[in-house]
Short mmCIF file of C-alpha atoms in Angstrom, two decimals:
data_model
loop_
_atom_site.label_atom_id
_atom_site.label_comp_id
_atom_site.label_asym_id
_atom_site.label_seq_id
_atom_site.Cartn_x
_atom_site.Cartn_y
_atom_site.Cartn_z
CA ALA A 1 0.00 0.00 0.00
CA GLN A 2 1.15 3.52 -0.76
CA LYS A 3 2.37 5.23 2.37
CA ILE A 4 2.52 8.67 0.78
CA THR A 5 0.08 9.76 -1.92
CA GLN A 6 0.42 12.89 -3.99
CA THR A 7 -2.59 12.97 -6.28
CA GLN A 8 -1.55 15.93 -8.45
CA PRO A 9 1.05 14.90 -11.04
CA GLY A 10 1.19 18.47 -12.33
CA MET A 11 -0.08 21.91 -11.42
CA PHE A 12 -0.03 25.22 -13.25
CA VAL A 13 -0.39 28.44 -11.29
CA GLN A 14 -0.14 32.13 -12.12
CA GLU A 15 2.70 34.05 -10.54
CA LYS A 16 1.82 35.68 -7.20
CA GLU A 17 -1.07 33.30 -6.57
CA ALA A 18 -1.07 30.92 -3.62
CA VAL A 19 -0.85 27.21 -4.38
CA THR A 20 -1.67 24.12 -2.34
CA LEU A 21 0.07 20.82 -3.04
CA ASP A 22 -1.74 17.80 -1.66
CA CYS A 23 -0.23 14.98 0.35
CA THR A 24 -1.95 12.18 2.23
CA TYR A 25 -0.16 9.55 4.25
CA ASP A 26 -0.84 6.20 5.80
CA THR A 27 0.66 5.03 9.05
CA SER A 28 -0.40 3.29 12.23
CA ASP A 29 2.57 4.66 14.16
CA PRO A 30 1.54 7.51 16.50
CA SER A 31 5.00 9.05 16.17
CA TYR A 32 5.99 10.24 12.72
CA GLY A 33 7.37 13.19 10.85
CA LEU A 34 6.32 14.70 7.54
CA PHE A 35 8.64 16.54 5.18
CA TRP A 36 8.41 18.49 1.98
CA TYR A 37 11.33 18.66 -0.43
CA LYS A 38 11.74 20.74 -3.58
CA GLN A 39 13.61 19.42 -6.61
CA PRO A 40 14.32 22.09 -9.23
CA SER A 41 15.39 21.19 -12.76
CA SER A 42 19.02 21.18 -11.62
CA GLY A 43 18.21 18.00 -9.69
CA GLU A 44 19.17 18.71 -6.11
CA MET A 45 16.74 17.93 -3.28
CA ILE A 46 16.06 20.93 -1.06
CA PHE A 47 14.41 20.54 2.34
CA LEU A 48 11.51 22.97 2.77
CA ILE A 49 9.49 22.23 5.87
CA TYR A 50 8.84 19.66 8.58
CA GLN A 51 5.81 18.71 10.70
CA GLY A 52 5.97 16.31 13.62
CA SER A 53 2.95 14.25 14.51
CA TYR A 54 2.84 15.73 18.02
CA ASP A 55 3.31 19.33 16.94
CA GLN A 56 0.35 21.43 18.01
CA GLN A 57 0.85 24.18 15.48
CA ASN A 58 1.08 23.96 11.71
CA ALA A 59 4.66 24.43 10.56
CA THR A 60 5.64 27.60 8.71
CA GLU A 61 8.88 28.60 6.97
CA GLY A 62 8.73 31.90 5.16
CA ARG A 63 6.32 31.54 2.24
CA TYR A 64 5.83 27.85 2.97
CA SER A 65 3.29 26.52 5.41
CA LEU A 66 2.03 23.05 6.08
CA ASN A 67 -1.69 22.46 6.48
CA PHE A 68 -1.58 19.48 8.82
CA GLN A 69 -4.87 17.67 9.36
CA LYS A 70 -4.03 14.68 11.51
CA ALA A 71 -7.45 13.06 11.52
CA ARG A 72 -7.55 13.17 7.74
CA LYS A 73 -3.90 12.10 7.51
CA SER A 74 -3.11 14.96 5.21
CA ALA A 75 -0.12 17.31 5.14
CA ASN A 76 -0.64 19.77 2.32
CA LEU A 77 2.04 22.28 1.41
CA VAL A 78 0.88 25.85 0.87
CA ILE A 79 3.12 28.27 -1.00
CA SER A 80 1.98 31.86 -0.71
CA ALA A 81 2.68 34.51 -3.35
CA SER A 82 4.23 32.07 -5.80
CA GLN A 83 7.31 33.09 -7.77
CA LEU A 84 8.76 31.87 -11.06
CA GLY A 85 11.56 30.23 -9.09
CA ASP A 86 9.05 27.99 -7.36
CA SER A 87 8.67 25.96 -10.55
CA ALA A 88 9.98 22.52 -9.59
CA MET A 89 9.02 19.02 -8.49
CA TYR A 90 7.77 18.85 -4.93
CA PHE A 91 7.96 15.70 -2.85
CA CYS A 92 6.14 14.84 0.33
CA ALA A 93 7.90 12.32 2.57
CA MET A 94 7.27 10.58 5.86
CA ARG A 95 9.48 9.19 8.58
CA GLU A 96 7.82 6.68 10.86
CA GLY A 97 8.94 6.47 14.44
CA LEU A 98 10.86 9.07 16.35
CA ILE A 99 13.28 6.70 18.04
CA GLN A 100 16.92 6.70 17.23
CA GLY A 101 17.71 4.64 14.18
CA ALA A 102 14.25 4.86 12.64
CA GLN A 103 15.18 7.56 10.20
CA LYS A 104 14.36 6.35 6.73
CA LEU A 105 12.08 8.46 4.57
CA VAL A 106 9.33 7.21 2.30
CA PHE A 107 8.59 9.58 -0.57
CA GLY A 108 5.51 10.26 -2.63
CA GLN A 109 5.62 10.35 -6.42
CA GLY A 110 5.86 14.11 -6.52
CA THR A 111 3.94 17.03 -8.02
CA ARG A 112 5.43 19.08 -10.81
CA LEU A 113 4.57 22.73 -10.19
CA THR A 114 4.82 25.26 -13.00
CA ILE A 115 4.47 28.96 -12.25
CA ASN A 116 3.32 31.01 -15.23
CA PRO A 117 4.29 34.68 -15.57
CA ASP B 1 28.32 26.11 4.03
CA ALA B 2 28.41 22.38 4.78
CA ARG B 3 27.19 20.15 1.96
CA VAL B 4 27.02 16.52 1.03
CA THR B 5 29.31 15.84 -1.91
CA GLN B 6 29.00 13.03 -4.42
CA THR B 7 31.33 11.80 -7.13
CA PRO B 8 31.11 11.32 -9.99
CA ARG B 9 28.25 13.62 -10.97
CA HIS B 10 27.71 11.74 -14.22
CA LYS B 11 28.73 8.23 -15.23
CA VAL B 12 28.16 6.42 -18.50
CA THR B 13 29.22 2.80 -18.58
CA GLU B 14 28.61 -0.38 -20.49
CA MET B 15 26.56 -3.23 -19.20
CA GLY B 16 28.62 -5.61 -17.10
CA GLN B 17 31.06 -3.02 -15.83
CA GLU B 18 31.59 -2.20 -12.17
CA VAL B 19 30.36 1.20 -10.99
CA THR B 20 31.44 2.86 -7.76
CA MET B 21 29.72 5.96 -6.46
CA ARG B 22 31.16 7.93 -3.56
CA CYS B 23 29.62 10.22 -1.00
CA GLN B 24 31.13 12.51 1.60
CA PRO B 25 28.52 13.23 4.27
CA ILE B 26 28.40 16.48 6.18
CA LEU B 27 31.04 16.44 8.90
CA GLY B 28 29.53 15.36 12.18
CA HIS B 29 26.44 13.72 10.72
CA ASN B 30 25.96 10.18 11.96
CA THR B 31 23.39 8.84 9.47
CA VAL B 32 23.92 8.26 5.76
CA PHE B 33 21.33 7.22 3.20
CA TRP B 34 21.45 6.05 -0.40
CA TYR B 35 18.41 6.69 -2.60
CA ARG B 36 17.72 5.90 -6.23
CA GLN B 37 15.44 8.05 -8.37
CA THR B 38 13.82 6.85 -11.59
CA MET B 39 10.83 8.09 -13.53
CA MET B 40 8.96 4.85 -12.98
CA GLN B 41 9.71 4.15 -9.33
CA GLY B 42 10.33 7.63 -7.98
CA LEU B 43 12.66 7.94 -4.99
CA GLU B 44 13.52 4.66 -3.32
CA LEU B 45 15.69 4.04 -0.31
CA LEU B 46 18.43 1.55 -1.07
CA ALA B 47 20.40 1.48 2.19
CA TYR B 48 21.23 3.48 5.24
CA PHE B 49 23.85 3.63 7.94
CA ARG B 50 23.98 4.88 11.48
CA ASN B 51 27.36 5.52 13.04
CA ARG B 52 28.84 3.68 10.00
CA ALA B 53 26.88 0.51 10.76
CA PRO B 54 24.40 -0.66 8.11
CA LEU B 55 20.87 -0.47 9.51
CA ASP B 56 18.74 -1.33 6.53
CA ASP B 57 19.65 -2.42 3.03
CA SER B 58 16.38 -4.15 2.20
CA GLY B 59 15.81 -1.86 -0.76
CA MET B 60 18.99 -2.94 -2.49
CA PRO B 61 19.35 -5.84 -4.96
CA LYS B 62 21.84 -7.88 -2.94
CA ASP B 63 23.28 -9.85 -5.81
CA ARG B 64 24.81 -6.84 -7.52
CA PHE B 65 24.70 -3.87 -5.15
CA SER B 66 26.80 -3.25 -2.08
CA ALA B 67 27.05 -0.27 0.24
CA GLU B 68 29.82 0.44 2.72
CA MET B 69 31.18 3.16 4.98
CA PRO B 70 34.93 2.60 5.24
CA ASP B 71 35.15 5.64 7.50
CA ALA B 72 32.96 8.45 8.78
CA THR B 73 33.83 10.70 5.84
CA LEU B 74 33.16 8.26 3.01
CA ALA B 75 30.22 6.15 1.92
CA THR B 76 30.34 4.03 -1.22
CA LEU B 77 27.72 2.35 -3.36
CA LYS B 78 28.94 -0.29 -5.81
CA ILE B 79 27.14 -2.05 -8.61
CA GLN B 80 28.78 -5.14 -10.08
CA PRO B 81 27.87 -6.07 -12.74
CA SER B 82 25.85 -3.08 -13.90
CA GLU B 83 22.74 -3.49 -16.04
CA PRO B 84 20.75 -1.02 -18.16
CA ARG B 85 17.92 -1.09 -15.59
CA ASP B 86 20.32 0.44 -13.06
CA SER B 87 20.26 3.70 -15.01
CA ALA B 88 19.01 6.30 -12.56
CA VAL B 89 20.06 9.20 -10.38
CA TYR B 90 21.63 8.01 -7.13
CA PHE B 91 21.40 10.38 -4.19
CA CYS B 92 23.33 10.27 -0.98
CA ALA B 93 21.92 12.08 2.06
CA SER B 94 23.20 12.58 5.57
CA GLY B 95 21.69 13.69 8.84
CA LEU B 96 21.72 13.56 12.60
CA ASP B 97 19.50 11.33 14.67
CA TYR B 98 19.99 13.25 17.89
CA GLY B 99 19.89 16.85 19.05
CA THR B 100 17.51 18.01 16.34
CA PRO B 101 13.70 18.20 16.36
CA THR B 102 13.37 17.35 12.69
CA TYR B 103 16.03 14.75 11.82
CA GLU B 104 16.04 16.25 8.34
CA GLN B 105 18.22 14.71 5.70
CA TYR B 106 20.58 16.80 3.60
CA PHE B 107 20.91 15.55 0.06
CA GLY B 108 23.91 15.56 -2.21
CA PRO B 109 23.67 16.63 -5.85
CA GLY B 110 23.29 13.05 -7.07
CA THR B 111 25.15 10.81 -9.50
CA ARG B 112 23.42 10.35 -12.83
CA LEU B 113 24.23 6.82 -14.00
CA THR B 114 23.60 5.60 -17.53
CA VAL B 115 24.28 1.96 -18.33
CA THR B 116 24.26 1.14 -22.04
#
């Protein structure tokens, strides 16, 4: 079964608009962490934002925020005021367990975001 | 600015040849991960190490792939013999599993492998 599901293979958004990238996850572990990574055309993987399963507040990092709905098992990434440089692949990932050694990430298939001028 | 480095960045080889990819994790990080990215399968974890000890290599085809950490500054991923289906981008990532609330992984630039 898919642990991380990103249902939007591609999205097109006008510059300066906000965009929401969807991510749902599946786990029975009460302790987990959710990550978003950006992969521009150059290929590197850039960490954007993290949400822990016990965090009370939704994570925010600059223009990035994570809409964490635990009961729905969703962790959508919101990018406010999109810029041309936001065009990239975006991956949602999950780490199950918060004990030492349980660090491996499971990635979704990604969403390709294109920002139009 | 500490970064994970990987060599080579690009490798083209013929089927049957041995391929060795190298990774230098960020100094002080105690976990190292190898991922493979393909269009069909996406990002898959191949193996990972904690304090140089292999913790999980269940994602790796054991008959041809091997991963080692000869020392804390070097991780290697070998394929012998290589096959066309091994063509992919191989990422190394490193991180800390203590003293951080996020345990985020820092990725290297990847090695793009083409096996003809």
